[in-house]
Tab-separated table of C-alpha atoms in Angstrom:
chain	number	residue	atom	x	y	z
A	23	MET	CA	0.000	0.000	0.000
A	24	SER	CA	1.362	3.422	-0.838
A	25	ALA	CA	1.813	6.120	1.793
A	26	ALA	CA	-0.935	8.207	0.289
A	27	LEU	CA	-3.485	5.463	0.883
A	28	ARG	CA	-2.642	4.836	4.589
A	29	SER	CA	-5.260	5.594	7.171
A	30	PRO	CA	-4.902	8.773	9.227
A	31	LEU	CA	-4.099	6.572	12.228
A	32	ASP	CA	-1.227	4.900	10.392
A	33	SER	CA	0.090	8.265	9.375
A	34	TYR	CA	-0.121	9.568	12.938
A	35	LEU	CA	1.578	6.493	14.382
A	36	THR	CA	4.378	6.781	11.854
A	37	GLN	CA	5.017	10.374	12.865
A	38	VAL	CA	4.996	9.451	16.567
A	39	SER	CA	7.399	6.623	15.898
A	40	ASN	CA	9.751	8.924	14.019
A	41	ARG	CA	9.731	11.483	16.828
A	42	LEU	CA	10.326	8.756	19.407
A	43	GLY	CA	13.252	7.480	17.383
A	44	MET	CA	14.821	10.931	17.286
A	45	ALA	CA	14.317	11.456	21.017
A	46	THR	CA	15.866	8.055	21.769
A	47	LYS	CA	18.836	8.864	19.595
A	48	ALA	CA	19.411	12.177	21.355
A	49	LEU	CA	19.099	10.583	24.786
A	50	SER	CA	21.545	7.838	23.774
A	51	VAL	CA	24.143	10.424	22.858
A	52	VAL	CA	23.663	12.228	26.182
A	53	ALA	CA	23.847	8.947	28.111
A	54	MET	CA	27.019	7.909	26.302
A	55	VAL	CA	28.711	11.220	27.055
A	56	PHE	CA	27.845	11.079	30.761
A	57	ALA	CA	28.805	7.411	31.048
A	58	GLN	CA	32.284	8.149	29.665
A	59	LEU	CA	32.626	11.170	31.938
A	60	ALA	CA	31.658	9.139	35.002
A	61	LEU	CA	34.094	6.372	34.087
A	62	GLY	CA	36.890	8.870	33.540
A	63	LEU	CA	36.278	10.604	36.853
A	64	THR	CA	36.153	7.275	38.670
A	65	ILE	CA	39.479	6.196	37.221
A	66	LEU	CA	41.264	9.500	37.623
A	67	ALA	CA	39.849	10.891	40.813
A	68	GLY	CA	37.893	8.187	42.560
A	69	LEU	CA	40.279	5.364	43.259
A	70	LYS	CA	44.004	5.182	43.720
A	71	TRP	CA	44.071	1.525	42.928
A	72	ARG	CA	42.362	0.522	39.692
A	73	LYS	CA	42.072	-3.137	40.551
A	74	LEU	CA	39.150	-2.242	42.785
A	75	LEU	CA	37.084	-1.034	39.857
B	13	MET	CA	76.452	13.690	62.967
B	14	ARG	CA	74.917	10.488	61.607
B	15	ALA	CA	71.688	10.331	59.703
B	16	ALA	CA	69.024	8.165	61.285
B	17	PHE	CA	67.015	5.358	59.769
B	18	ILE	CA	63.843	5.153	61.815
B	19	SER	CA	61.207	2.483	61.646
B	20	HIS	CA	58.967	0.475	63.952
B	21	SER	CA	58.108	-3.199	63.972
B	22	ASP	CA	54.416	-2.335	64.401
B	23	CYS	CA	54.368	-0.764	60.921
B	24	GLY	CA	54.334	-4.319	59.614
B	25	ARG	CA	51.091	-5.051	61.468
B	26	HIS	CA	48.970	-2.961	59.104
B	27	ASP	CA	47.724	-5.995	57.181
B	28	THR	CA	46.244	-5.002	53.845
B	29	GLY	CA	46.795	-8.406	52.244
B	30	TRP	CA	49.369	-9.333	49.630
B	31	GLY	CA	46.968	-8.457	46.824
B	32	HIS	CA	46.977	-4.822	47.901
B	33	PRO	CA	49.803	-2.664	46.499
B	34	GLU	CA	50.516	-1.056	49.885
B	35	HIS	CA	51.651	-4.251	51.621
B	36	VAL	CA	54.233	-5.020	54.279
B	37	GLY	CA	56.701	-6.300	51.691
B	38	ARG	CA	57.497	-2.688	50.844
B	39	LEU	CA	59.227	-2.149	54.195
B	40	ARG	CA	60.903	-5.553	54.154
B	41	ALA	CA	62.387	-4.727	50.759
B	42	ILE	CA	63.913	-1.529	52.164
B	43	THR	CA	65.474	-3.418	55.061
B	44	ARG	CA	66.917	-6.011	52.663
B	45	ALA	CA	68.312	-3.333	50.361
B	46	LEU	CA	69.951	-1.597	53.310
B	47	ARG	CA	71.585	-4.852	54.398
B	48	ASP	CA	72.961	-5.216	50.888
B	49	ASP	CA	74.830	-1.936	51.307
B	50	PRO	CA	77.043	-2.631	54.350
B	51	GLU	CA	78.899	0.647	54.088
B	52	LEU	CA	75.697	2.683	54.298
B	53	PHE	CA	74.202	0.265	56.816
B	54	HIS	CA	77.024	0.899	59.262
B	55	SER	CA	77.261	4.614	58.624
B	56	ILE	CA	73.728	5.425	59.768
B	57	GLU	CA	71.965	5.122	63.076
B	58	HIS	CA	69.161	2.550	63.229
B	59	LEU	CA	66.376	3.549	65.561
B	60	GLU	CA	63.061	2.061	66.628
B	61	GLY	CA	60.473	4.837	66.643
B	62	ARG	CA	57.720	5.411	69.117
B	63	HIS	CA	53.941	5.589	68.958
B	64	ALA	CA	52.336	8.981	68.503
B	65	THR	CA	49.927	9.851	71.290
B	66	ILE	CA	46.274	10.599	70.662
B	67	GLU	CA	46.947	14.238	71.520
B	68	GLU	CA	49.677	14.361	68.883
B	69	LEU	CA	47.397	12.843	66.236
B	70	GLU	CA	44.799	15.455	67.140
B	71	LEU	CA	47.233	18.210	66.201
B	72	ALA	CA	45.964	17.560	62.673
B	73	HIS	CA	42.961	15.255	62.921
B	74	ASP	CA	39.416	15.327	64.233
B	75	PRO	CA	39.274	13.563	67.645
B	76	ALA	CA	36.179	11.644	66.541
B	77	TYR	CA	38.039	10.333	63.494
B	78	VAL	CA	41.071	9.330	65.570
B	79	ARG	CA	38.744	7.459	67.929
B	80	SER	CA	36.977	5.758	65.037
B	81	VAL	CA	40.241	4.395	63.604
B	82	ARG	CA	41.100	2.923	66.986
B	83	ILE	CA	37.664	1.337	67.348
B	84	ILE	CA	37.721	-0.143	63.841
B	85	ALA	CA	41.119	-1.704	64.530
B	86	GLU	CA	39.973	-3.032	67.915
B	87	GLN	CA	37.031	-4.645	66.173
B	88	GLY	CA	39.345	-6.466	63.788
B	89	GLY	CA	39.538	-3.948	60.964
B	90	GLY	CA	37.438	-2.944	58.003
B	91	ARG	CA	37.362	-0.790	54.917
B	92	LEU	CA	37.961	2.929	55.557
B	93	ASP	CA	37.461	4.112	51.989
B	94	ALA	CA	37.266	2.541	48.547
B	95	ASP	CA	40.910	1.498	48.565
B	96	THR	CA	41.991	1.974	52.194
B	97	VAL	CA	41.683	-0.958	54.540
B	98	ALA	CA	42.430	-1.414	58.232
B	99	SER	CA	43.302	-4.568	60.131
B	100	SER	CA	43.522	-5.298	63.836
B	101	GLY	CA	47.114	-4.047	63.819
B	102	SER	CA	46.440	-0.848	61.908
B	103	TRP	CA	46.041	1.400	64.943
B	104	ASP	CA	49.432	0.368	66.295
B	105	ALA	CA	50.964	0.652	62.825
B	106	ALA	CA	49.508	4.081	62.094
B	107	THR	CA	50.436	5.536	65.475
B	108	ALA	CA	53.931	4.068	65.083
B	109	GLY	CA	54.199	5.552	61.595
B	110	ALA	CA	53.362	9.015	62.867
B	111	GLY	CA	55.510	8.508	65.970
B	112	CYS	CA	58.597	7.640	63.929
B	113	VAL	CA	58.358	10.941	62.066
B	114	LEU	CA	57.852	12.815	65.350
B	115	LEU	CA	60.988	11.150	66.721
B	116	GLY	CA	62.767	12.326	63.587
B	117	VAL	CA	61.682	15.887	64.413
B	118	ASP	CA	62.881	15.566	68.014
B	119	LEU	CA	66.272	14.259	66.916
B	120	SER	CA	66.650	16.874	64.223
B	121	VAL	CA	65.773	19.823	66.430
B	122	SER	CA	67.980	18.578	69.263
B	123	GLY	CA	70.853	18.115	66.825
B	124	VAL	CA	71.361	14.447	67.685
B	125	ASN	CA	70.436	13.343	64.153
B	126	LEU	CA	69.869	16.376	61.972
B	127	ARG	CA	68.646	14.212	59.104
B	128	SER	CA	66.483	11.129	59.168
B	129	PHE	CA	64.395	8.909	56.948
B	130	SER	CA	61.441	7.114	58.484
B	131	ALA	CA	60.450	3.925	56.696
B	132	VAL	CA	56.851	3.751	57.787
B	133	ARG	CA	53.484	2.507	56.690
B	134	PRO	CA	50.644	3.204	56.290
B	135	PRO	CA	51.601	6.316	54.340
B	136	GLY	CA	50.006	9.622	55.278
B	137	HIS	CA	49.768	12.355	52.683
B	138	HIS	CA	46.192	11.654	51.504
B	139	ALA	CA	44.615	11.439	54.970
B	140	VAL	CA	42.436	14.482	55.649
B	141	HIS	CA	41.106	15.993	58.875
B	142	ASN	CA	38.301	13.532	59.434
B	143	ARG	CA	38.804	10.559	57.155
B	144	ALA	CA	41.253	8.088	55.722
B	145	MET	CA	41.981	8.170	52.032
B	146	GLY	CA	44.245	6.616	49.415
B	147	PHE	CA	45.951	4.018	51.687
B	148	CYS	CA	46.604	6.738	54.321
B	149	LEU	CA	45.255	6.788	57.882
B	150	PHE	CA	46.995	9.714	59.580
B	151	GLY	CA	48.892	12.600	57.986
B	152	ASN	CA	52.344	11.711	59.327
B	153	VAL	CA	54.150	14.669	57.788
B	154	ALA	CA	51.417	17.210	58.503
B	155	ILE	CA	51.287	16.079	62.131
B	156	ALA	CA	55.080	16.421	62.280
B	157	ALA	CA	54.866	19.984	60.971
B	158	HIS	CA	52.361	21.024	63.632
B	159	TYR	CA	54.323	19.099	66.269
B	160	ALA	CA	57.572	20.873	65.380
B	161	ARG	CA	55.854	24.209	65.805
B	162	GLN	CA	54.013	23.374	69.000
B	163	LYS	CA	56.554	21.195	70.806
B	164	HIS	CA	59.774	22.822	69.651
B	165	GLY	CA	58.661	26.362	68.933
B	166	LEU	CA	59.763	26.319	65.311
B	167	ARG	CA	57.846	28.691	63.059
B	168	ARG	CA	58.714	28.313	59.397
B	169	ILE	CA	58.511	24.841	57.923
B	170	LEU	CA	58.895	23.701	54.336
B	171	ILE	CA	57.239	20.479	53.182
B	172	VAL	CA	58.394	18.927	49.908
B	173	ASP	CA	56.219	16.115	48.484
B	174	TRP	CA	57.532	14.248	45.434
B	175	ASP	CA	55.084	11.356	45.540
B	176	VAL	CA	53.436	10.837	42.140
B	177	HIS	CA	50.050	11.575	43.722
B	178	HIS	CA	49.058	15.004	44.999
B	179	GLY	CA	49.484	15.339	48.765
B	180	ASN	CA	45.922	16.532	49.159
B	181	GLY	CA	45.756	15.510	52.806
B	182	THR	CA	48.944	17.299	53.777
B	183	GLN	CA	47.800	20.399	51.924
B	184	ALA	CA	44.424	20.372	53.670
B	185	LEU	CA	46.049	19.891	57.071
B	186	VAL	CA	48.637	22.677	56.769
B	187	GLU	CA	47.323	25.241	54.289
B	188	ASN	CA	45.638	27.359	56.957
B	189	GLU	CA	48.991	27.940	58.617
B	190	PRO	CA	50.825	30.704	56.719
B	191	ASP	CA	54.254	29.725	58.041
B	192	ILE	CA	54.110	26.214	56.623
B	193	HIS	CA	54.973	26.201	52.929
B	194	PHE	CA	53.950	23.135	50.940
B	195	VAL	CA	55.385	22.080	47.568
B	196	SER	CA	53.881	19.080	45.786
B	197	MET	CA	54.851	17.769	42.368
B	198	HIS	CA	52.450	15.148	41.100
B	199	GLN	CA	51.035	13.501	38.020
B	200	TRP	CA	48.050	15.272	36.470
B	201	PRO	CA	45.393	14.260	35.714
B	202	TRP	CA	45.642	11.474	38.245
B	203	TYR	CA	44.395	10.361	41.624
B	204	PRO	CA	43.131	12.097	43.766
B	205	GLY	CA	42.143	14.713	41.179
B	206	THR	CA	43.323	17.686	43.273
B	207	GLY	CA	46.477	19.797	43.112
B	208	ALA	CA	45.892	22.199	40.245
B	209	ALA	CA	48.614	24.794	39.776
B	210	ASP	CA	46.229	27.625	40.627
B	211	ASP	CA	45.253	26.013	43.933
B	212	ARG	CA	47.565	28.074	46.145
B	213	GLY	CA	45.684	27.667	49.444
B	214	PRO	CA	44.055	30.461	51.456
B	215	HIS	CA	47.404	32.153	52.207
B	216	GLU	CA	49.113	31.357	48.904
B	217	THR	CA	51.543	29.077	50.726
B	218	VAL	CA	50.935	26.078	48.490
B	219	TRP	CA	52.945	25.393	45.333
B	220	ASN	CA	51.297	22.630	43.339
B	221	ILE	CA	53.231	21.386	40.324
B	222	PRO	CA	50.973	19.150	38.236
B	223	LYS	CA	52.844	17.364	35.435
B	224	PRO	CA	51.745	14.914	32.768
B	225	ALA	CA	53.074	11.375	32.703
B	226	GLY	CA	55.923	10.314	30.464
B	227	LEU	CA	58.003	13.512	30.303
B	228	PRO	CA	61.796	13.351	30.214
B	229	ARG	CA	63.015	12.844	33.790
B	230	SER	CA	64.907	16.131	33.850
B	231	ASP	CA	61.609	17.988	33.348
B	232	TYR	CA	60.318	16.662	36.655
B	233	VAL	CA	63.548	17.388	38.522
B	234	ASP	CA	63.773	20.921	37.143
B	235	ALA	CA	60.116	21.633	37.884
B	236	LEU	CA	60.436	20.507	41.478
B	237	GLU	CA	63.622	22.514	42.014
B	238	ARG	CA	61.894	25.608	40.606
B	239	GLY	CA	58.904	24.956	42.867
B	240	ILE	CA	61.170	24.810	45.910
B	241	ASP	CA	62.876	28.024	44.765
B	242	ALA	CA	59.495	29.754	44.516
B	243	ALA	CA	58.316	28.442	47.885
B	244	THR	CA	61.432	29.716	49.646
B	245	GLU	CA	61.662	33.137	48.073
B	246	GLY	CA	61.820	35.421	51.110
B	247	PHE	CA	61.089	32.430	53.345
B	248	VAL	CA	63.874	30.696	55.242
B	249	PRO	CA	62.571	27.442	56.693
B	250	GLU	CA	63.727	26.223	60.084
B	251	LEU	CA	62.983	22.610	59.178
B	252	ILE	CA	62.437	20.705	55.929
B	253	LEU	CA	59.989	17.815	55.913
B	254	VAL	CA	59.955	15.464	52.939
B	255	SER	CA	57.054	13.299	51.833
B	256	ALA	CA	59.256	10.787	50.069
B	257	GLY	CA	56.956	8.910	47.740
B	258	PHE	CA	58.921	6.690	45.395
B	259	ASP	CA	55.986	5.911	43.118
B	260	SER	CA	57.306	8.725	40.929
B	261	LEU	CA	59.975	6.234	39.811
B	262	ALA	CA	59.719	4.976	36.256
B	263	GLU	CA	57.788	1.697	36.001
B	264	ASP	CA	55.865	2.136	39.226
B	265	PRO	CA	52.522	0.366	38.787
B	266	LEU	CA	50.568	3.315	40.209
B	267	GLY	CA	52.222	6.185	38.386
B	268	GLY	CA	53.536	7.378	35.055
B	269	PHE	CA	56.524	9.539	35.958
B	270	THR	CA	59.961	8.622	34.630
B	271	LEU	CA	62.300	9.444	37.517
B	272	GLU	CA	65.284	7.182	38.134
B	273	LEU	CA	67.334	6.336	41.206
B	274	ASP	CA	69.920	9.004	40.357
B	275	ASP	CA	67.199	11.651	40.410
B	276	PHE	CA	66.194	10.887	43.978
B	277	GLU	CA	69.819	11.033	45.030
B	278	SER	CA	70.375	14.380	43.301
B	279	LEU	CA	67.091	15.831	44.612
B	280	THR	CA	68.062	14.745	48.112
B	281	ARG	CA	71.561	16.219	47.799
B	282	SER	CA	69.994	19.465	46.651
B	283	LEU	CA	67.714	19.505	49.678
B	284	VAL	CA	70.648	18.725	51.973
B	285	ALA	CA	72.564	21.681	50.539
B	286	ARG	CA	69.544	23.933	50.950
B	287	ALA	CA	68.983	22.712	54.520
B	288	ASP	CA	72.628	23.334	55.365
B	289	SER	CA	72.304	26.954	54.300
B	290	TRP	CA	68.845	27.553	55.757
B	291	CYS	CA	68.428	25.599	58.951
B	292	GLY	CA	71.598	23.899	60.071
B	293	GLY	CA	70.885	20.843	57.948
B	294	ARG	CA	67.558	19.779	59.443
B	295	ILE	CA	65.688	17.366	57.165
B	296	VAL	CA	63.073	14.888	58.320
B	297	SER	CA	61.922	12.563	55.576
B	298	ALA	CA	59.119	9.993	55.646
B	299	LEU	CA	58.113	7.270	53.240
B	300	GLU	CA	54.859	7.780	51.366
B	301	GLY	CA	54.125	5.742	48.212
B	302	GLY	CA	56.155	3.458	45.989
B	303	TYR	CA	54.595	0.188	44.897
B	304	ALA	CA	57.335	-1.715	43.091
B	305	PRO	CA	59.036	-2.975	46.265
B	306	GLU	CA	62.515	-3.659	44.890
B	307	ARG	CA	62.694	-0.341	43.033
B	308	LEU	CA	61.214	1.490	46.006
B	309	ALA	CA	63.884	-0.048	48.216
B	310	GLN	CA	66.713	0.957	45.891
B	311	ALA	CA	65.389	4.513	45.746
B	312	ALA	CA	64.996	4.687	49.525
B	313	VAL	CA	68.601	3.532	49.946
B	314	ARG	CA	69.861	6.181	47.515
B	315	HIS	CA	67.772	8.808	49.327
B	316	LEU	CA	69.152	7.708	52.684
B	317	SER	CA	72.660	7.588	51.289
B	318	ALA	CA	72.379	11.222	50.194
B	319	LEU	CA	70.942	12.193	53.585
B	320	ALA	CA	73.863	10.471	55.286
B	321	THR	CA	76.515	12.252	53.255
């Protein structure tokens, strides 16, 4: 079925899905940045002895 | 005048386990290395230290914290921070560690042994006012600085810390006293994350020298010498205390500096010359870090050899 023939509900759900995908992507980037930062701080400033990590 | 080698059998009772880098084998390695150098062995005075009193520990630490360390040890030990452990013998070891350095101060001020090296553990330069940190229970050198002022009436004291980690505890325990100047050269960025060059303390009596890992060894030596120059401009110390951390040696598992045995000997000779011109030769040195036992021991022997010259 072509996009033009989809029901309004299908069209709406597609748009919601796209927005959700974009939000998830943005949040993933933020989470990755903070995870690296936390790991770096733990290694450099949290413990003197890395074996304990 | 003979230099003194001070230690205490109780320092071996701080049982961190052989899997921990700050283990009793560090001190045993120093003793072995000293025995392997008969000329030095016989030229220095070997002394058993004493235990610091609770009142002496409280010159730098919160009484409640001091009490808590004693209780934890009495109860068999425990974990004091993420990488600092205590055993049943840790109270006796920590008070002996501080007491050895205080004996070094007494001997230096009285002129009996102007220079000494205390081979002690646990180390001290990370311990802050109210908690243990980074393998350290009590700030041995900071306590010694306050003790020298209170017990012996000295005023101006210079502390030189060449451990690869910033002496955050020593800084915190002395920075409010304008007549104690503190110089620390340390790897940056590295544990404990403090010691930026612009952190000069409330009275600008702190000279932090953060350096990256892996530089040519002369860079570290020159930087520390310049730091000492800056800290003593218009300031003539009456006593020099050294936080002798040998984890700034190349190949130490907990650091990335590139210093060699010769560097510790030359740095020590430089301090001896400075002490001779400033304060009649008074230098009291105490072991801090250094986690490759054989290398640590060789460096300690070279340091002691230069002190004994």
